[in-house]
XYZ file of C-alpha atoms in Angstrom:
698
model
C 11.867 -7.322 -9.910
C 9.238 -5.027 -8.498
C 5.853 -6.015 -9.806
C 4.379 -2.346 -9.630
C 5.132 1.073 -9.962
C 3.536 4.159 -8.400
C 3.322 7.401 -10.170
C 3.083 10.487 -7.799
C 2.916 14.256 -8.463
C 3.440 17.097 -5.885
C 1.103 19.509 -7.495
C -1.765 19.938 -9.696
C -1.550 19.922 -13.539
C 1.734 18.389 -13.660
C 1.177 16.461 -16.704
C 1.373 13.257 -14.939
C -0.958 11.726 -17.565
C 1.714 11.635 -20.223
C 3.715 9.588 -17.918
C 1.367 7.281 -17.176
C 0.243 6.538 -20.750
C 3.872 6.527 -21.743
C 4.872 4.153 -19.029
C 1.933 2.058 -19.807
C 3.059 1.600 -23.751
C 6.731 0.693 -22.435
C 5.430 -1.786 -19.807
C 3.226 -3.539 -22.589
C 6.262 -3.771 -24.867
C 7.922 -5.548 -22.088
C 5.300 -8.056 -20.537
C 2.002 -8.884 -21.966
C -0.341 -8.289 -18.900
C -0.332 -5.002 -17.113
C -2.777 -3.958 -14.652
C -3.718 -0.435 -13.820
C -4.752 0.903 -10.449
C -6.067 4.208 -8.753
C -6.108 4.178 -4.844
C -8.076 7.177 -4.760
C -9.985 9.145 -7.342
C -12.117 12.051 -7.370
C -15.757 12.397 -6.358
C -18.098 11.463 -9.092
C -21.884 11.882 -9.926
C -23.598 8.561 -9.991
C -22.985 6.489 -12.884
C -19.728 8.774 -14.151
C -16.623 6.985 -14.444
C -13.250 8.379 -13.670
C -11.465 10.082 -16.669
C -8.156 8.839 -15.905
C -9.230 5.145 -15.551
C -11.574 5.444 -18.539
C -8.740 6.664 -20.854
C -6.275 4.165 -19.667
C -8.315 1.033 -19.608
C -9.904 1.617 -22.910
C -7.161 2.797 -24.893
C -4.841 -0.134 -23.968
C -7.758 -2.232 -23.751
C -6.865 -3.683 -20.176
C -9.301 -6.645 -19.332
C -10.168 -5.137 -15.794
C -13.230 -4.766 -14.313
C -13.984 -0.877 -13.144
C -14.587 -1.579 -9.818
C -11.034 -3.274 -9.645
C -9.366 -0.348 -10.685
C -9.741 2.114 -7.677
C -10.266 1.736 -3.948
C -11.995 5.280 -2.780
C -13.308 8.206 -3.935
C -11.286 11.427 -2.008
C -14.788 12.205 0.106
C -14.622 8.666 1.396
C -10.842 8.700 2.479
C -11.616 12.263 4.197
C -14.631 10.700 5.854
C -12.470 7.972 7.366
C -9.536 9.929 8.213
C -11.817 12.332 10.337
C -13.359 9.369 11.994
C -9.710 8.189 12.768
C -10.069 4.975 10.439
C -6.996 5.963 8.418
C -5.666 2.313 8.954
C -9.030 1.044 6.865
C -8.212 3.164 4.192
C -4.477 1.556 3.767
C -5.769 -1.901 4.213
C -8.614 -1.878 1.365
C -5.932 -0.418 -0.724
C -3.643 -3.168 0.057
C -6.488 -5.773 -0.495
C -7.380 -4.172 -4.017
C -3.777 -3.801 -5.245
C -2.921 -7.563 -4.279
C -6.030 -8.541 -6.144
C -4.488 -7.140 -9.087
C -1.030 -8.389 -8.579
C -2.396 -11.728 -8.715
C -4.102 -11.251 -11.870
C -1.578 -9.305 -13.636
C 2.218 -9.620 -14.211
C 2.898 -5.880 -13.379
C 0.649 -2.891 -12.014
C 0.858 0.471 -12.843
C -0.157 2.590 -9.748
C -1.445 6.372 -10.388
C -1.701 8.579 -7.527
C -4.319 11.352 -6.741
C -4.172 14.862 -8.487
C -3.435 17.193 -6.155
C -6.742 19.306 -7.288
C -8.184 20.462 -3.912
C -6.530 21.924 -1.176
C -4.898 20.303 1.918
C -1.735 19.302 -0.167
C 0.235 18.217 2.904
C -2.437 15.645 3.578
C -2.350 14.299 -0.035
C 1.352 13.959 0.032
C 1.265 11.897 3.038
C -1.215 9.699 1.758
C 0.505 9.231 -1.541
C 3.579 8.216 0.441
C 1.988 5.935 2.783
C 0.283 4.221 0.075
C 3.450 3.515 -1.960
C 5.378 2.604 1.140
C 2.481 0.029 2.061
C 2.713 -1.431 -1.531
C 6.661 -1.283 -1.311
C 6.573 -0.017 -4.798
C 9.327 2.168 -6.085
C 8.038 5.908 -7.057
C 8.207 8.079 -9.849
C 7.668 11.474 -8.883
C 5.984 13.992 -11.577
C 6.341 17.721 -11.195
C 5.761 20.813 -13.803
C 8.037 23.924 -14.494
C 5.201 26.076 -16.212
C 5.714 29.825 -15.381
C 8.436 28.968 -12.814
C 11.923 30.150 -12.519
C 14.734 27.591 -12.247
C 15.475 28.010 -8.532
C 11.827 27.243 -7.684
C 11.629 24.149 -9.986
C 14.871 22.891 -8.385
C 13.726 23.913 -4.806
C 10.559 22.093 -5.351
C 11.757 18.657 -6.822
C 14.508 18.362 -4.388
C 11.653 18.685 -1.409
C 9.628 16.418 -2.997
C 12.677 13.804 -3.527
C 13.734 14.202 -0.091
C 10.338 13.979 1.377
C 9.446 10.740 -0.648
C 12.964 9.309 -0.309
C 12.768 9.427 3.283
C 9.949 6.820 3.136
C 10.220 5.034 0.053
C 12.513 4.397 -3.162
C 12.614 6.711 -5.737
C 13.207 5.516 -8.955
C 12.789 8.652 -11.324
C 12.064 12.317 -11.490
C 10.453 13.994 -14.100
C 9.817 17.548 -14.636
C 7.222 18.109 -17.319
C 6.281 21.737 -19.395
C 9.428 22.926 -18.784
C 10.540 26.070 -21.776
C 12.767 24.645 -24.196
C 15.537 26.856 -23.734
C 15.810 25.819 -20.085
C 15.977 22.024 -20.415
C 19.558 21.625 -20.391
C 20.475 24.032 -17.700
C 17.561 22.679 -15.362
C 18.727 19.120 -15.994
C 22.063 20.184 -15.026
C 20.961 21.926 -11.860
C 18.709 19.031 -10.727
C 21.650 16.542 -10.967
C 24.072 18.342 -9.153
C 21.474 19.137 -6.696
C 19.736 15.530 -6.127
C 22.350 13.398 -7.303
C 25.116 13.705 -4.831
C 24.819 10.320 -3.383
C 22.175 8.422 -5.717
C 21.549 7.388 -8.891
C 17.813 8.617 -9.468
C 17.019 9.126 -13.024
C 16.252 12.863 -13.904
C 14.319 13.611 -16.693
C 13.270 17.101 -18.328
C 10.242 17.264 -20.741
C 9.611 20.468 -22.622
C 6.152 22.138 -22.797
C 4.177 20.795 -25.645
C 1.585 23.333 -26.700
C -0.584 20.864 -28.376
C -0.835 18.927 -24.873
C -1.757 22.052 -22.938
C -4.361 23.193 -25.282
C -8.010 22.457 -24.384
C -10.106 20.598 -26.850
C -13.494 22.079 -28.153
C -15.175 19.158 -26.263
C -13.363 20.436 -22.965
C -14.210 24.033 -23.885
C -18.294 22.912 -24.407
C -18.174 21.005 -20.878
C -16.517 24.043 -19.030
C -19.274 26.607 -20.750
C -22.035 24.349 -20.660
C -22.310 25.358 -24.431
C -24.669 23.419 -26.977
C -22.871 22.196 -30.292
C -24.788 23.648 -33.029
C -22.439 22.324 -35.880
C -19.202 19.997 -36.099
C -20.208 17.452 -33.424
C -17.646 14.937 -35.165
C -14.870 17.535 -34.595
C -14.892 18.372 -30.861
C -11.647 16.945 -30.116
C -10.059 19.767 -32.365
C -7.514 21.577 -30.104
C -7.860 25.250 -29.495
C -4.294 26.546 -29.519
C -5.190 29.999 -29.372
C -8.310 32.076 -29.265
C -9.224 35.344 -29.931
C -12.630 37.769 -29.857
C -13.919 38.516 -33.218
C -15.613 42.244 -32.322
C -13.931 44.313 -34.834
C -14.416 44.616 -38.622
C -14.114 41.105 -40.626
C -11.358 42.594 -42.605
C -9.279 43.804 -39.369
C -10.111 40.257 -37.723
C -8.885 38.234 -40.475
C -5.301 39.670 -39.858
C -5.727 38.650 -36.330
C -6.042 34.737 -37.064
C -3.896 32.018 -35.918
C -3.129 28.228 -36.762
C -5.928 26.361 -34.685
C -7.464 29.463 -33.163
C -11.079 29.691 -31.702
C -13.138 32.270 -32.734
C -14.972 33.894 -30.008
C -17.879 36.012 -31.247
C -21.428 37.126 -30.647
C -23.843 34.982 -32.369
C -25.713 37.805 -34.340
C -21.792 38.685 -35.828
C -23.051 36.565 -39.278
C -20.015 38.664 -40.826
C -17.362 36.921 -38.680
C -19.007 33.622 -38.271
C -18.983 32.990 -42.383
C -15.906 34.932 -42.492
C -13.784 32.633 -40.281
C -15.260 29.609 -41.870
C -14.288 30.904 -45.094
C -10.772 31.424 -43.794
C -10.437 27.928 -42.378
C -10.967 26.446 -45.942
C -8.935 29.258 -47.573
C -5.127 28.438 -48.586
C -4.228 32.118 -47.673
C -5.237 31.779 -43.771
C -4.726 29.552 -41.071
C -7.002 26.751 -39.889
C -9.319 27.554 -37.208
C -10.179 24.902 -34.632
C -14.172 26.150 -33.842
C -16.462 29.269 -33.239
C -18.030 30.193 -30.045
C -21.247 32.257 -30.204
C -21.663 34.402 -27.177
C -24.621 35.987 -25.495
C -27.254 33.166 -26.374
C -27.320 34.572 -29.947
C -28.284 32.196 -32.841
C -27.659 33.252 -36.361
C -30.501 33.783 -38.556
C -32.322 30.971 -40.243
C -30.853 31.952 -43.355
C -27.214 32.020 -42.352
C -27.722 28.415 -40.533
C -28.911 27.241 -43.610
C -25.754 28.415 -45.285
C -23.357 27.207 -42.819
C -25.424 23.433 -42.858
C -24.702 23.438 -46.833
C -21.217 23.296 -46.361
C -19.069 20.140 -47.109
C -16.654 20.708 -43.916
C -17.719 22.861 -41.022
C -15.652 23.393 -37.662
C -17.391 23.096 -34.357
C -19.868 25.600 -33.909
C -20.900 26.246 -30.358
C -23.528 28.385 -28.692
C -23.072 29.794 -24.936
C -25.147 31.723 -22.896
C -22.343 33.632 -21.243
C -21.265 36.922 -22.727
C -17.686 37.600 -24.369
C -15.789 38.645 -21.886
C -16.979 35.985 -19.296
C -16.443 33.113 -21.655
C -13.162 34.488 -22.687
C -11.785 34.583 -19.044
C -13.455 30.845 -18.496
C -11.567 29.491 -21.430
C -8.026 31.149 -20.404
C -8.563 29.291 -17.282
C -9.243 25.921 -18.657
C -6.539 23.146 -17.760
C -6.960 20.660 -20.463
C -6.930 16.741 -19.603
C -6.465 13.707 -21.545
C -9.533 11.616 -22.421
C -10.414 8.462 -24.041
C -11.724 9.299 -27.383
C -8.885 11.953 -28.014
C -6.752 9.744 -29.622
C -4.182 12.369 -31.077
C -3.358 13.824 -27.455
C -2.901 10.144 -26.352
C -0.580 9.072 -29.318
C 1.280 12.658 -28.526
C 1.667 11.758 -24.916
C 3.172 8.370 -25.521
C 5.681 9.950 -28.289
C 6.708 12.897 -25.866
C 7.611 10.268 -23.433
C 9.268 7.860 -25.565
C 11.333 10.718 -27.129
C 12.548 12.381 -23.882
C 12.610 9.529 -21.237
C 15.472 6.866 -21.320
C 12.852 4.142 -21.587
C 15.774 1.360 -21.526
C 17.362 2.746 -18.283
C 13.882 3.073 -16.633
C 12.970 -0.470 -17.707
C 16.514 -2.014 -16.558
C 15.897 0.064 -13.048
C 12.231 -1.717 -12.762
C 13.711 -5.117 -13.639
C 16.584 -4.835 -10.919
C 14.582 -2.809 -8.237
C 14.487 -4.719 -4.942
C 12.350 -3.201 -2.134
C 13.314 -3.532 1.468
C 10.332 -2.000 3.088
C 7.792 -4.346 4.359
C 5.117 -2.431 6.203
C 3.194 -3.622 9.220
C -0.084 -3.323 7.136
C 1.660 -5.680 4.522
C 2.797 -8.062 6.796
C -0.589 -8.251 8.424
C -2.468 -8.213 5.114
C -0.237 -11.290 4.092
C -0.814 -13.211 7.399
C -4.879 -12.641 6.955
C -4.439 -14.059 3.202
C -2.541 -17.081 4.395
C -5.010 -17.654 7.326
C -8.057 -17.565 5.085
C -6.055 -20.310 2.404
C -6.658 -23.246 4.985
C -9.082 -21.975 7.917
C -7.931 -23.569 11.359
C -9.792 -24.105 14.840
C -8.248 -22.051 17.475
C -9.528 -22.312 20.989
C -9.252 -19.170 23.455
C -9.476 -20.370 27.355
C -9.916 -17.012 28.704
C -13.480 -16.583 26.961
C -15.216 -13.877 29.193
C -12.279 -11.304 29.001
C -13.124 -8.175 27.399
C -10.116 -7.895 25.064
C -10.734 -11.650 23.929
C -14.323 -11.006 23.022
C -13.564 -7.804 20.819
C -10.873 -9.908 18.990
C -12.837 -12.743 18.592
C -15.738 -10.775 17.172
C -12.877 -8.871 14.719
C -11.727 -12.526 13.798
C -15.288 -13.952 13.509
C -15.964 -10.844 10.789
C -13.146 -11.724 9.041
C -13.940 -15.394 8.790
C -10.610 -16.175 9.125
C -10.797 -18.809 11.796
C -13.369 -21.242 13.557
C -13.140 -20.275 17.532
C -13.995 -21.863 20.720
C -14.500 -19.497 23.590
C -14.087 -21.573 27.011
C -16.010 -20.101 29.636
C -19.375 -20.171 31.251
C -22.027 -19.355 27.936
C -24.340 -17.225 30.096
C -21.791 -14.980 31.492
C -20.273 -14.601 27.992
C -23.245 -13.718 26.176
C -23.974 -10.905 29.360
C -20.493 -9.569 28.863
C -21.160 -8.919 25.031
C -24.375 -7.201 25.929
C -22.737 -5.225 28.943
C -19.867 -4.375 26.477
C -21.717 -3.523 23.172
C -19.565 -6.133 21.279
C -21.034 -7.521 17.810
C -20.032 -11.177 18.364
C -22.528 -13.417 16.986
C -22.622 -16.240 19.338
C -24.098 -18.631 16.863
C -20.638 -18.411 14.856
C -18.505 -19.535 17.831
C -18.371 -22.672 19.825
C -18.549 -21.755 23.507
C -17.492 -24.447 26.142
C -17.597 -24.657 29.695
C -15.092 -27.714 30.535
C -17.287 -29.617 33.016
C -20.185 -29.472 31.071
C -18.523 -30.550 27.877
C -19.645 -33.836 26.588
C -16.036 -34.702 26.174
C -15.039 -34.003 29.690
C -14.957 -37.541 31.065
C -12.834 -38.588 27.876
C -10.807 -35.973 28.339
C -9.941 -36.742 31.874
C -9.444 -40.539 31.191
C -6.675 -39.326 28.473
C -4.776 -37.076 30.802
C -4.991 -39.533 33.584
C -3.096 -42.238 30.758
C -0.883 -39.761 29.998
C 0.050 -38.685 33.295
C -0.207 -41.591 35.746
C 3.498 -42.073 35.319
C 3.893 -38.868 37.103
C 1.274 -39.996 40.092
C -1.513 -38.182 38.507
C -4.569 -40.328 39.449
C -8.236 -39.701 38.104
C -9.663 -36.978 40.674
C -6.207 -35.395 40.043
C -6.711 -35.025 36.461
C -10.556 -34.609 36.511
C -9.453 -31.188 38.608
C -6.571 -30.346 36.043
C -9.287 -30.803 32.972
C -11.570 -28.547 34.974
C -9.025 -25.900 34.159
C -9.235 -23.804 31.077
C -5.682 -24.163 30.289
C -5.478 -27.684 30.712
C -8.850 -28.297 28.517
C -7.896 -26.066 25.803
C -4.770 -27.700 25.545
C -6.378 -31.158 25.588
C -8.652 -29.886 22.833
C -5.642 -29.434 20.394
C -3.889 -32.983 21.496
C -7.089 -34.878 20.668
C -7.555 -33.078 17.151
C -10.757 -30.831 18.552
C -8.741 -27.653 17.695
C -5.837 -26.718 15.858
C -4.289 -24.069 18.458
C -4.744 -22.349 21.443
C -4.024 -18.618 22.519
C -3.754 -17.635 25.982
C -2.253 -15.685 28.671
C -4.322 -12.343 28.743
C -5.376 -13.173 32.157
C -3.241 -16.065 33.204
C 0.568 -16.538 33.772
C 2.762 -17.776 31.145
C 3.383 -21.005 33.428
C -0.169 -21.578 33.570
C -0.593 -21.335 29.898
C 2.476 -23.373 29.278
C 2.657 -26.352 31.846
C -0.211 -28.399 30.081
C 1.806 -28.006 26.699
C 4.791 -28.928 28.029
C 3.649 -31.816 29.727
C 1.599 -33.612 26.890
C 1.535 -31.532 23.433
C 5.457 -31.698 23.865
C 8.405 -30.521 21.967
C 9.147 -31.657 18.329
C 11.605 -34.246 17.949
C 14.836 -32.240 17.017
C 13.923 -29.576 19.527
C 15.448 -29.460 22.976
C 13.947 -25.989 24.152
C 10.900 -24.371 23.869
C 11.448 -20.404 23.006
C 9.868 -17.511 21.744
C 9.518 -14.566 19.462
C 7.835 -11.170 18.884
C 7.064 -10.193 15.289
C 8.201 -6.472 16.036
C 6.261 -4.652 13.125
C 8.352 -1.286 12.984
C 7.258 1.616 10.250
C 9.300 0.133 7.556
C 10.169 -3.242 8.381
C 9.427 -6.433 10.116
C 11.892 -7.610 12.791
C 11.804 -10.713 14.552
C 13.105 -10.732 18.405
C 14.021 -13.763 20.365
C 13.773 -14.920 23.034
C 11.800 -12.015 25.272
C 9.633 -14.187 26.939
C 10.367 -17.711 28.171
C 14.224 -18.433 28.908
C 15.779 -16.639 31.693
C 19.330 -17.434 30.975
C 20.066 -19.706 28.208
C 23.649 -21.203 27.507
C 25.668 -21.478 24.340
C 23.913 -24.464 23.099
C 20.207 -23.302 23.980
C 21.203 -19.732 22.459
C 22.211 -21.387 19.365
C 18.762 -23.336 19.220
C 16.982 -20.242 19.951
C 18.565 -18.407 16.852
C 17.613 -21.380 14.654
C 14.142 -22.065 15.585
C 13.701 -18.063 15.179
C 15.175 -17.872 11.870
C 12.843 -20.841 10.654
C 10.211 -18.966 12.397
C 10.893 -15.763 10.424
C 11.130 -17.707 7.014
C 7.858 -19.168 7.543
C 6.480 -15.699 7.495
C 8.100 -14.469 4.641
C 11.220 -12.697 6.150
C 14.179 -13.482 4.870
C 16.428 -14.554 8.037
C 19.640 -12.531 8.699
C 20.513 -13.330 12.233
C 22.030 -10.707 14.643
C 23.556 -12.405 17.861
C 23.546 -9.468 20.115
C 25.842 -8.615 22.759
C 27.498 -5.557 24.129
C 30.586 -5.477 21.688
C 30.724 -6.129 18.012
C 33.163 -8.503 16.195
C 36.113 -9.542 18.058
C 36.679 -6.517 20.510
C 34.697 -7.701 23.379
C 35.854 -10.085 26.278
C 33.950 -11.513 29.080
C 31.781 -14.358 29.935
C 28.668 -12.967 28.427
C 30.277 -12.075 24.952
C 31.992 -15.603 25.244
C 28.379 -17.194 25.411
C 27.437 -15.163 22.108
C 30.802 -15.928 20.507
C 30.442 -19.815 21.155
C 26.619 -19.652 20.164
C 27.144 -17.830 16.963
C 29.955 -20.834 16.203
C 27.395 -23.708 16.885
C 24.654 -22.148 14.866
C 27.425 -21.972 11.691
C 27.841 -25.631 12.023
C 24.619 -26.391 12.740
C 23.070 -24.218 9.850
C 25.785 -23.575 7.707
C 23.944 -21.468 5.025
C 22.047 -19.334 7.519
C 23.149 -15.679 7.121
C 24.696 -14.931 10.806
C 26.561 -12.455 12.569
C 27.901 -12.217 16.287
C 28.676 -10.940 18.602
C 27.251 -7.490 17.355
C 25.676 -4.853 19.156
C 22.125 -3.653 17.967
C 22.769 -0.479 16.614
C 25.443 -2.190 14.140
C 23.060 -4.748 13.682
C 19.994 -2.585 12.366
C 21.748 0.829 11.256
C 23.646 0.247 7.989
C 25.899 3.316 8.335
C 27.020 1.848 11.910
C 26.743 -1.681 10.676
C 29.051 -1.243 7.718
C 31.880 0.922 10.126
C 31.916 -1.811 12.891
C 31.898 -4.768 10.525
C 32.241 -3.772 6.919
C 32.630 -7.660 5.390
C 28.910 -8.652 7.217
C 26.424 -9.664 5.246
C 23.869 -8.915 8.216
C 25.427 -5.857 9.748
C 22.736 -3.084 9.120
C 20.408 -5.215 8.038
C 19.252 -7.990 10.518
C 15.991 -9.206 10.352
C 16.437 -11.740 13.183
C 17.567 -10.365 16.581
C 18.658 -13.015 19.127
C 19.137 -11.485 22.694
C 21.603 -13.059 25.348
C 19.054 -13.499 28.046
C 15.394 -12.708 29.226
C 16.283 -9.629 30.982
C 17.834 -7.685 27.809
C 15.274 -9.253 25.646
C 12.289 -8.283 27.341
C 13.195 -4.941 28.272
C 14.365 -4.132 24.340
C 11.121 -5.325 23.143
C 9.076 -3.436 25.383
C 11.322 0.039 24.906
C 11.017 -0.566 21.108
C 7.302 -0.942 21.147
C 6.974 1.937 23.698
C 9.317 4.499 22.117
C 8.548 3.893 18.300
C 4.840 2.867 18.313
C 5.616 -0.636 16.972
C 3.103 -3.043 16.985
C 4.646 -6.357 19.032
C 3.061 -9.647 17.903
C 3.686 -12.501 20.469
C 5.260 -13.835 22.241
C 4.974 -16.855 19.566
C 6.175 -20.194 20.810
C 8.486 -22.069 18.864
C 9.596 -25.848 19.349
C 5.892 -27.624 20.295
C 4.266 -30.294 18.266
C 1.157 -28.202 17.980
C 0.955 -24.257 18.514
C 0.114 -22.849 21.849
C 0.787 -19.237 22.407
C 1.107 -16.924 25.034
C -0.198 -13.345 25.409
C 1.175 -10.722 27.909
C -1.408 -9.903 30.790
C -0.983 -6.135 29.217
C -2.084 -7.249 25.719
C -4.795 -5.709 23.657
C -7.211 -7.137 21.335
C -5.333 -6.110 18.700
C -2.428 -8.278 20.082
C -4.897 -11.312 20.472
C -6.164 -10.707 16.952
C -3.031 -10.928 15.490
C -1.407 -13.750 17.607
C -4.580 -16.014 16.799
C -3.671 -15.482 13.281
C -0.019 -16.606 13.598
C -1.078 -19.242 15.611
C -3.619 -20.374 12.747
C -0.731 -20.024 10.423
C 1.688 -22.171 12.593
C -1.145 -24.973 12.371
C -1.324 -25.225 8.809
C 2.425 -26.261 8.836
C 2.036 -28.706 11.279
């Protein structure tokens, strides 16, 4: 079941608030604790509260601090995008949402309002947010003053745009003329529901919801309420100008009309008030006095003595200007307008199939798992149990930049191996803001543990003809020193390889960290962070040409790694053919390895041999292996040899822009991970966090 829903729109004034209020009432009928979140709000004056948030939180009495209900204002987002820091926007939104997800049973997320220009950027941001939160989407549009073709075209475009990236749960078209509802719904279902079962709803235009209140009119006109302050939530469903004689004007009054007249027209003012209490005329919603004119004292005294007075507002603008301004007001729903809130909820419940929508939410499962969400989860896991990681290549620029980020995030304790003076000089030269008081900097030969490490290595390796002098030379090497820190319990894991070779990094680990008791081969995986999923690739760094038994062990280890990092393992044993069609030594090795895995790990979902496209593309997978539970949805891809694996991961990384985290080593008693010499500071940052998580499990 999804723990949230994202309500998005594609245009301004869509009536999205009606859907949000109705959804909140529906959700509260299904679960006790429902949270509310607006990732991006409009820019506000200091001390002012976002109207959407205030309305929902206050009406439904949600126990939530206002600062936790949003992440950014609109201008803050634009500033970060202009600085090339769009990733920071998504990271902070994920962090805020995850906090609410941990506090509430369900979270209703409301997207932006499209109240400004640059709607294409706004659309992209809404898709990006919903995708990174892995939430199904309800798309709200409006049909006011549009022909049927325009409505259908815009709804289909919105559906197709979102559907390419996220799961669209429902399409709701609001503000549609009553006589067009049936035919519009039929056209939408015919156009959109050709290969999907998206719930389609059409809601009629509700005049009372579209009509501005006197309170909104006062705000837009910067008016002064002279009388009737307790009735400012009256809705002005019509308005007319009182410029003719009273006897003629009375015939133009309509129900809940707003009277607009110059402030010196006492006849119109008093006549309208009398008509309001008369059984023979419609009730009015209020009176606007234009031109900055105030009725004479005697008239004011007469009005003041009435038992009930509709709002009377004085404004400075002229009648023509006031009339134009009122005609352009787009009504909103706000916290103290209980009538509109209840009307919104009633409208939603009347026209939306809440039983189906509730069931769709309960049964919804998202297959989307974005790199940002994966990295957020990694960071949170590492923070839960902080570990000590050693970086032997302490003076490398990439290592120093990664270290600065890691210390700033307070995610691990770090030891940098290298000359302290050189490292400090490098930090100044490269302008890297790493506080050296918060990291351990160790030069092997100057360490107080140096002699102890030498003696320990001697005892461990003397049966291999290593003498004390040889042990001293070996411990002077940064890789041996860092690995010995782990062996002695002075660190929990090591990340190296930005400068050194794989062999240089792994040799000491294999010599005295050694492999786990049930492991015969050390292997590696890359976490391939693709646009909408995380795939595990193995082995792409260590074993050149594993035999069937080794390949099977790599598959089992890789599946376990995937599971440990929150990825459901569906294992594809890759080859140049799928199923039983292929022949030859290479494909037979993969077929044999698959059978070994099935015997050793019978509960593991596995398919092999299978081609890469059949493993990751549902259409091709079901075409070639229709009965497979892995084809088309593989999450763990095992390559038959290092040549294939290494080239494939690099090709995928370069051609798709995927983030490749790794290689992450499997099978050692304590975590030692090897970097590519072409790695970036981001790669090192991610690998250190993964190493810290591995250390938690050992």
